[in-house]
Amino acid sequence: MKLCRYNDQKLGLVAGEQLIDVTESIAAAGEWRWPMPPGDRLIAALDAVRADVEERRKWGFVQLHESVSLLSPVANPTKVIGAPANYRAHIDEANADPGITFGTTTSAIDEYGLFLKNPVPVGPSEGVALLYTDRRNDHELELAMIVGRAAKDVSEADALDHVAGYAIGLDMTVRGREDRSLRKAIDSYSVLGPWMVTADEIDDPDALALRLWVNGELRQDSTTANQIFDCRKLIAYASRHYTLYPGDVIMTGTPEGVGPVRPGDVMRCEIEGIGAMEVAVRAAG
Ligand code: MN
């Protein structure tokens, strides 16, 4: 099932080119009172929401999904986790380009650990607003895993049982010497979309083709099979450090081909089994 959030906080079911309004199914997530437990309440109640969506889909207003404004499919993650240097060919390109590394040597994820991005992702229709247009801002296309339930110290064997679904992620990055959490967590530098594909539709998240174009030029073209830490290992590793909550997002790292974008550019992102999204770039402010 492909679920999206769109326009004015509506919930949509995506079926081919169509989007069916199933906003009323949000009520199936139940009522809650302050203080809410950490995490996204809709994702936490996904089984009940899905069952309700199956009931309502035949009654919902239908339109083309291209005609709506797509928001991040997850409204309230507690965190968006980033995986640095998780593809060997990206590490090699970084070490060959001082515009990426700024004089440091990039090693692999097992030395870097993880980092945290802006926990309020934007959707594709909201676009990316570059804060420093006089500096290099790179696209990093990444598979994004969306956590389904609270978990700590998950084993690799059980890891994928904790995934509610998958989406396309963009780990936008301004290059420079500042800490990653400044450069990669600027408003709008976490992009998630175009919808969440529930985990049952993805047989193997470690075998998905992913591609990114800028203004029609192919920049990134790889497969998640090239990840150094595969999806199971990333979940186990992340959950050893951070309790994972429903709706938390793990961006799994970028393959080679990262490069700069400028105001006016349009990024097209595709991941096999999920779909495609276009994201416009503008200057902030
Ligand atoms: Mn990244």
Tab-separated table of C-alpha atoms and ligand atoms in Angstrom:
chain	number	residue	atom	x	y	z
A	1	MET	CA	0.000	0.000	0.000
A	2	LYS	CA	1.226	3.491	-0.884
A	3	LEU	CA	0.098	6.168	1.588
A	4	CYS	CA	0.761	9.870	1.181
A	5	ARG	CA	0.110	13.085	3.056
A	6	TYR	CA	-0.969	15.903	0.789
A	7	ASN	CA	-2.461	19.377	0.478
A	8	ASP	CA	-3.951	20.501	3.818
A	9	GLN	CA	-3.038	17.442	5.964
A	10	LYS	CA	-4.999	14.959	3.899
A	11	LEU	CA	-4.251	11.247	3.773
A	12	GLY	CA	-4.153	9.637	0.352
A	13	LEU	CA	-3.960	6.129	-1.044
A	14	VAL	CA	-1.892	6.041	-4.230
A	15	ALA	CA	-2.967	3.493	-6.834
A	16	GLY	CA	-1.117	3.810	-10.120
A	17	GLU	CA	-1.566	7.359	-11.378
A	18	GLN	CA	-4.485	7.907	-9.041
A	19	LEU	CA	-4.770	9.249	-5.530
A	20	ILE	CA	-7.799	8.345	-3.436
A	21	ASP	CA	-8.749	10.605	-0.542
A	22	VAL	CA	-8.842	8.439	2.594
A	23	THR	CA	-8.442	11.289	5.082
A	24	GLU	CA	-11.245	9.953	7.253
A	25	SER	CA	-9.111	6.883	7.988
A	26	ILE	CA	-6.870	9.061	10.177
A	27	ALA	CA	-9.522	8.629	12.896
A	28	ALA	CA	-8.687	4.907	12.999
A	29	ALA	CA	-5.395	5.878	14.661
A	30	GLY	CA	-7.441	6.605	17.784
A	31	GLU	CA	-7.523	9.539	20.149
A	32	TRP	CA	-4.670	10.647	22.344
A	33	ARG	CA	-4.020	13.147	25.058
A	34	TRP	CA	-1.035	15.170	26.153
A	35	PRO	CA	1.627	14.097	26.820
A	36	MET	CA	1.740	12.003	23.686
A	37	PRO	CA	4.202	9.126	23.638
A	38	PRO	CA	7.147	9.824	21.315
A	39	GLY	CA	6.566	9.065	17.668
A	40	ASP	CA	4.083	9.469	14.866
A	41	ARG	CA	0.609	8.332	15.983
A	42	LEU	CA	-0.550	7.421	12.469
A	43	ILE	CA	2.450	5.147	11.878
A	44	ALA	CA	2.081	3.655	15.374
A	45	ALA	CA	-1.489	2.641	14.488
A	46	LEU	CA	-0.730	1.679	10.905
A	47	ASP	CA	-2.437	-1.724	10.982
A	48	ALA	CA	-5.738	-0.182	12.069
A	49	VAL	CA	-5.362	2.691	9.610
A	50	ARG	CA	-4.646	0.315	6.737
A	51	ALA	CA	-7.696	-1.787	7.512
A	52	ASP	CA	-9.823	1.353	7.515
A	53	VAL	CA	-8.267	2.560	4.243
A	54	GLU	CA	-9.233	-0.746	2.594
A	55	GLU	CA	-12.833	-0.097	3.652
A	56	ARG	CA	-12.957	3.517	2.534
A	57	ARG	CA	-11.012	3.399	-0.703
A	58	LYS	CA	-14.094	2.753	-2.811
A	59	TRP	CA	-15.797	5.889	-1.495
A	60	GLY	CA	-12.939	8.377	-1.599
A	61	PHE	CA	-12.603	11.235	-4.080
A	62	VAL	CA	-10.192	10.256	-6.864
A	63	GLN	CA	-7.749	12.531	-8.664
A	64	LEU	CA	-4.339	12.251	-10.299
A	65	HIS	CA	-1.548	12.268	-7.718
A	66	GLU	CA	0.364	14.630	-9.977
A	67	SER	CA	-2.288	17.271	-9.295
A	68	VAL	CA	-1.765	17.531	-5.518
A	69	SER	CA	0.929	18.973	-3.240
A	70	LEU	CA	2.794	16.066	-1.675
A	71	LEU	CA	4.073	16.554	1.880
A	72	SER	CA	6.429	14.286	3.813
A	73	PRO	CA	4.554	10.983	4.233
A	74	VAL	CA	5.528	11.005	7.919
A	75	ALA	CA	4.369	14.058	9.846
A	76	ASN	CA	6.022	13.574	13.236
A	77	PRO	CA	9.241	11.574	13.375
A	78	THR	CA	11.146	12.018	16.615
A	79	LYS	CA	14.348	11.858	14.589
A	80	VAL	CA	15.750	11.450	11.109
A	81	ILE	CA	18.918	9.362	11.332
A	82	GLY	CA	21.676	9.745	8.750
A	83	ALA	CA	24.231	7.122	7.721
A	84	PRO	CA	27.470	8.751	6.548
A	85	ALA	CA	29.845	7.059	4.119
A	86	ASN	CA	27.798	3.909	3.548
A	87	TYR	CA	28.769	3.305	-0.096
A	88	ARG	CA	32.394	2.587	-1.049
A	89	ALA	CA	32.230	4.438	-4.388
A	90	HIS	CA	30.902	7.562	-2.631
A	91	ILE	CA	33.771	7.417	-0.100
A	92	ASP	CA	36.222	7.214	-3.012
A	93	GLU	CA	34.685	10.196	-4.836
A	94	ALA	CA	34.668	12.222	-1.602
A	95	ASN	CA	38.338	11.567	-0.968
A	96	ALA	CA	39.150	12.652	-4.526
A	97	ASP	CA	37.246	15.950	-4.211
A	98	PRO	CA	38.334	18.614	-1.681
A	99	GLY	CA	35.016	20.355	-2.375
A	100	ILE	CA	33.365	17.496	-0.488
A	101	THR	CA	35.904	16.660	2.214
A	102	PHE	CA	37.465	20.052	2.981
A	103	GLY	CA	40.861	18.510	3.631
A	104	THR	CA	39.726	15.641	5.801
A	105	THR	CA	39.881	11.987	4.862
A	106	THR	CA	36.590	10.186	4.626
A	107	SER	CA	36.489	6.655	6.009
A	108	ALA	CA	33.526	4.320	6.325
A	109	ILE	CA	30.413	4.230	8.484
A	110	ASP	CA	31.907	1.840	11.031
A	111	GLU	CA	34.284	4.642	12.059
A	112	TYR	CA	31.842	7.551	11.680
A	113	GLY	CA	28.776	6.138	13.327
A	114	LEU	CA	25.542	7.975	12.632
A	115	PHE	CA	24.270	11.539	12.743
A	116	LEU	CA	20.912	13.215	13.212
A	117	LYS	CA	19.207	15.328	10.580
A	118	ASN	CA	16.392	17.816	10.846
A	119	PRO	CA	13.506	15.772	12.310
A	120	VAL	CA	10.843	17.680	10.371
A	121	PRO	CA	11.171	16.463	6.785
A	122	VAL	CA	9.672	18.368	3.885
A	123	GLY	CA	7.781	16.711	1.059
A	124	PRO	CA	8.655	16.932	-2.618
A	125	SER	CA	6.135	19.686	-3.319
A	126	GLU	CA	7.648	21.911	-0.651
A	127	GLY	CA	11.085	21.816	-2.260
A	128	VAL	CA	14.546	22.579	-0.917
A	129	ALA	CA	15.485	26.123	0.158
A	130	LEU	CA	19.256	26.662	0.034
A	131	LEU	CA	20.471	28.713	2.974
A	132	TYR	CA	23.945	29.442	1.593
A	133	THR	CA	23.669	29.957	-2.136
A	134	ASP	CA	27.342	31.040	-2.272
A	135	ARG	CA	28.472	27.614	-1.034
A	136	ARG	CA	28.254	24.118	-2.446
A	137	ASN	CA	24.945	22.380	-1.672
A	138	ASP	CA	24.835	18.733	-2.734
A	139	HIS	CA	22.062	16.266	-3.387
A	140	GLU	CA	22.411	12.889	-1.668
A	141	LEU	CA	19.803	10.387	-2.827
A	142	GLU	CA	19.088	7.734	-0.192
A	143	LEU	CA	16.670	4.934	0.565
A	144	ALA	CA	14.682	5.944	3.659
A	145	MET	CA	13.325	3.365	6.096
A	146	ILE	CA	10.361	4.347	8.268
A	147	VAL	CA	10.266	2.667	11.680
A	148	GLY	CA	6.963	1.037	12.634
A	149	ARG	CA	7.192	0.549	16.388
A	150	ALA	CA	9.269	1.462	19.387
A	151	ALA	CA	12.413	-0.620	19.615
A	152	LYS	CA	15.759	-0.762	21.369
A	153	ASP	CA	18.644	-3.175	20.756
A	154	VAL	CA	17.029	-4.846	17.756
A	155	SER	CA	18.848	-7.884	16.355
A	156	GLU	CA	19.778	-7.942	12.682
A	157	ALA	CA	17.621	-11.043	12.246
A	158	ASP	CA	14.519	-9.199	13.492
A	159	ALA	CA	15.386	-5.764	12.102
A	160	LEU	CA	13.091	-5.634	9.076
A	161	ASP	CA	10.102	-6.588	11.255
A	162	HIS	CA	10.426	-3.078	12.709
A	163	VAL	CA	10.054	-1.304	9.365
A	164	ALA	CA	6.616	0.139	8.569
A	165	GLY	CA	7.607	1.191	5.084
A	166	TYR	CA	10.022	2.873	2.735
A	167	ALA	CA	10.287	6.193	0.960
A	168	ILE	CA	12.749	8.182	-1.111
A	169	GLY	CA	15.032	10.343	1.010
A	170	LEU	CA	17.217	13.306	0.157
A	171	ASP	CA	20.033	14.086	2.599
A	172	MET	CA	20.714	17.601	1.362
A	173	THR	CA	24.108	18.842	2.479
A	174	VAL	CA	25.993	22.105	2.495
A	175	ARG	CA	29.714	21.353	2.239
A	176	GLY	CA	32.095	22.931	4.696
A	177	ARG	CA	33.934	22.457	7.947
A	178	GLU	CA	31.000	22.724	10.344
A	179	ASP	CA	29.588	19.703	12.112
A	180	ARG	CA	27.278	17.489	10.047
A	181	SER	CA	24.376	18.311	12.318
A	182	LEU	CA	24.595	21.942	11.223
A	183	ARG	CA	25.241	21.334	7.532
A	184	LYS	CA	22.711	18.545	6.998
A	185	ALA	CA	19.909	19.616	9.355
A	186	ILE	CA	19.092	23.033	7.941
A	187	ASP	CA	15.354	23.561	7.380
A	188	SER	CA	14.225	21.687	4.238
A	189	TYR	CA	17.494	19.690	3.993
A	190	SER	CA	15.618	16.517	5.011
A	191	VAL	CA	13.307	15.542	2.153
A	192	LEU	CA	10.981	12.532	2.282
A	193	GLY	CA	8.533	11.395	-0.372
A	194	PRO	CA	6.634	10.978	-2.518
A	195	TRP	CA	4.726	8.509	-0.289
A	196	MET	CA	5.375	5.626	2.064
A	197	VAL	CA	5.332	2.182	0.482
A	198	THR	CA	4.414	-0.304	3.190
A	199	ALA	CA	7.078	-2.879	3.953
A	200	ASP	CA	5.081	-5.823	2.579
A	201	GLU	CA	5.562	-4.416	-0.948
A	202	ILE	CA	9.380	-4.437	-0.772
A	203	ASP	CA	10.812	-7.965	-0.842
A	204	ASP	CA	14.437	-6.955	-0.374
A	205	PRO	CA	15.400	-3.363	0.545
A	206	ASP	CA	19.032	-4.256	-0.092
A	207	ALA	CA	18.447	-4.766	-3.811
A	208	LEU	CA	16.748	-1.577	-5.041
A	209	ALA	CA	17.942	0.518	-7.965
A	210	LEU	CA	18.100	4.241	-7.191
A	211	ARG	CA	18.647	7.133	-9.587
A	212	LEU	CA	18.744	10.914	-9.446
A	213	TRP	CA	18.746	13.462	-12.250
A	214	VAL	CA	19.292	17.211	-12.053
A	215	ASN	CA	17.540	19.115	-14.854
A	216	GLY	CA	17.396	15.870	-16.832
A	217	GLU	CA	21.081	15.001	-16.377
A	218	LEU	CA	21.663	11.628	-14.693
A	219	ARG	CA	23.876	12.173	-11.648
A	220	GLN	CA	23.376	9.165	-9.348
A	221	ASP	CA	22.734	5.603	-10.545
A	222	SER	CA	23.345	2.719	-8.173
A	223	THR	CA	21.682	0.029	-6.109
A	224	THR	CA	21.201	-0.404	-2.382
A	225	ALA	CA	23.076	-3.685	-2.796
A	226	ASN	CA	26.215	-1.525	-2.647
A	227	GLN	CA	25.590	-0.362	0.938
A	228	ILE	CA	28.404	-1.137	3.394
A	229	PHE	CA	25.941	-1.542	6.298
A	230	ASP	CA	22.832	-3.181	4.843
A	231	CYS	CA	19.363	-2.228	6.034
A	232	ARG	CA	19.243	-4.834	8.814
A	233	LYS	CA	22.627	-3.812	10.165
A	234	LEU	CA	21.707	-0.123	10.078
A	235	ILE	CA	18.560	-0.730	12.142
A	236	ALA	CA	20.420	-2.883	14.663
A	237	TYR	CA	23.242	-0.351	14.896
A	238	ALA	CA	20.939	2.660	15.222
A	239	SER	CA	18.757	0.958	17.839
A	240	ARG	CA	21.777	0.228	20.007
A	241	HIS	CA	22.340	3.995	20.362
A	242	TYR	CA	18.848	5.432	20.067
A	243	THR	CA	15.467	4.025	21.002
A	244	LEU	CA	13.562	3.967	17.731
A	245	TYR	CA	9.981	5.262	17.726
A	246	PRO	CA	7.124	4.911	15.231
A	247	GLY	CA	7.727	7.199	12.284
A	248	ASP	CA	11.439	7.615	12.876
A	249	VAL	CA	13.342	7.746	9.611
A	250	ILE	CA	16.660	6.092	8.829
A	251	MET	CA	18.316	7.431	5.683
A	252	THR	CA	20.665	4.697	4.563
A	253	GLY	CA	23.460	6.691	2.913
A	254	THR	CA	24.145	7.919	-0.585
A	255	PRO	CA	25.868	6.244	-3.505
A	256	GLU	CA	28.378	8.000	-5.748
A	257	GLY	CA	27.438	10.851	-8.021
A	258	VAL	CA	26.672	13.529	-5.440
A	259	GLY	CA	26.939	17.031	-6.799
A	260	PRO	CA	25.844	20.619	-6.420
A	261	VAL	CA	22.412	22.094	-7.004
A	262	ARG	CA	21.458	25.734	-7.424
A	263	PRO	CA	18.251	27.755	-7.202
A	264	GLY	CA	16.072	26.924	-10.186
A	265	ASP	CA	17.272	23.326	-10.470
A	266	VAL	CA	14.855	20.410	-10.371
A	267	MET	CA	15.926	17.046	-8.956
A	268	ARG	CA	14.150	13.921	-10.143
A	269	CYS	CA	14.553	10.959	-7.799
A	270	GLU	CA	13.552	7.357	-8.394
A	271	ILE	CA	13.841	4.252	-6.252
A	272	GLU	CA	12.724	0.880	-7.547
A	273	GLY	CA	9.541	-0.341	-5.895
A	274	ILE	CA	8.742	3.069	-4.404
A	275	GLY	CA	8.260	5.464	-7.307
A	276	ALA	CA	9.561	8.839	-8.378
A	277	MET	CA	9.437	12.430	-7.186
A	278	GLU	CA	10.550	15.814	-8.438
A	279	VAL	CA	11.959	18.343	-5.991
A	280	ALA	CA	12.597	21.977	-6.898
A	281	VAL	CA	15.492	23.970	-5.470
A	282	ARG	CA	15.236	27.647	-4.512
A	283	ALA	CA	17.099	30.162	-2.385
A	284	ALA	CA	15.910	30.500	1.224
A	285	GLY	CA	14.377	33.714	2.476
B	1	MN	MN	23.968	11.158	3.255
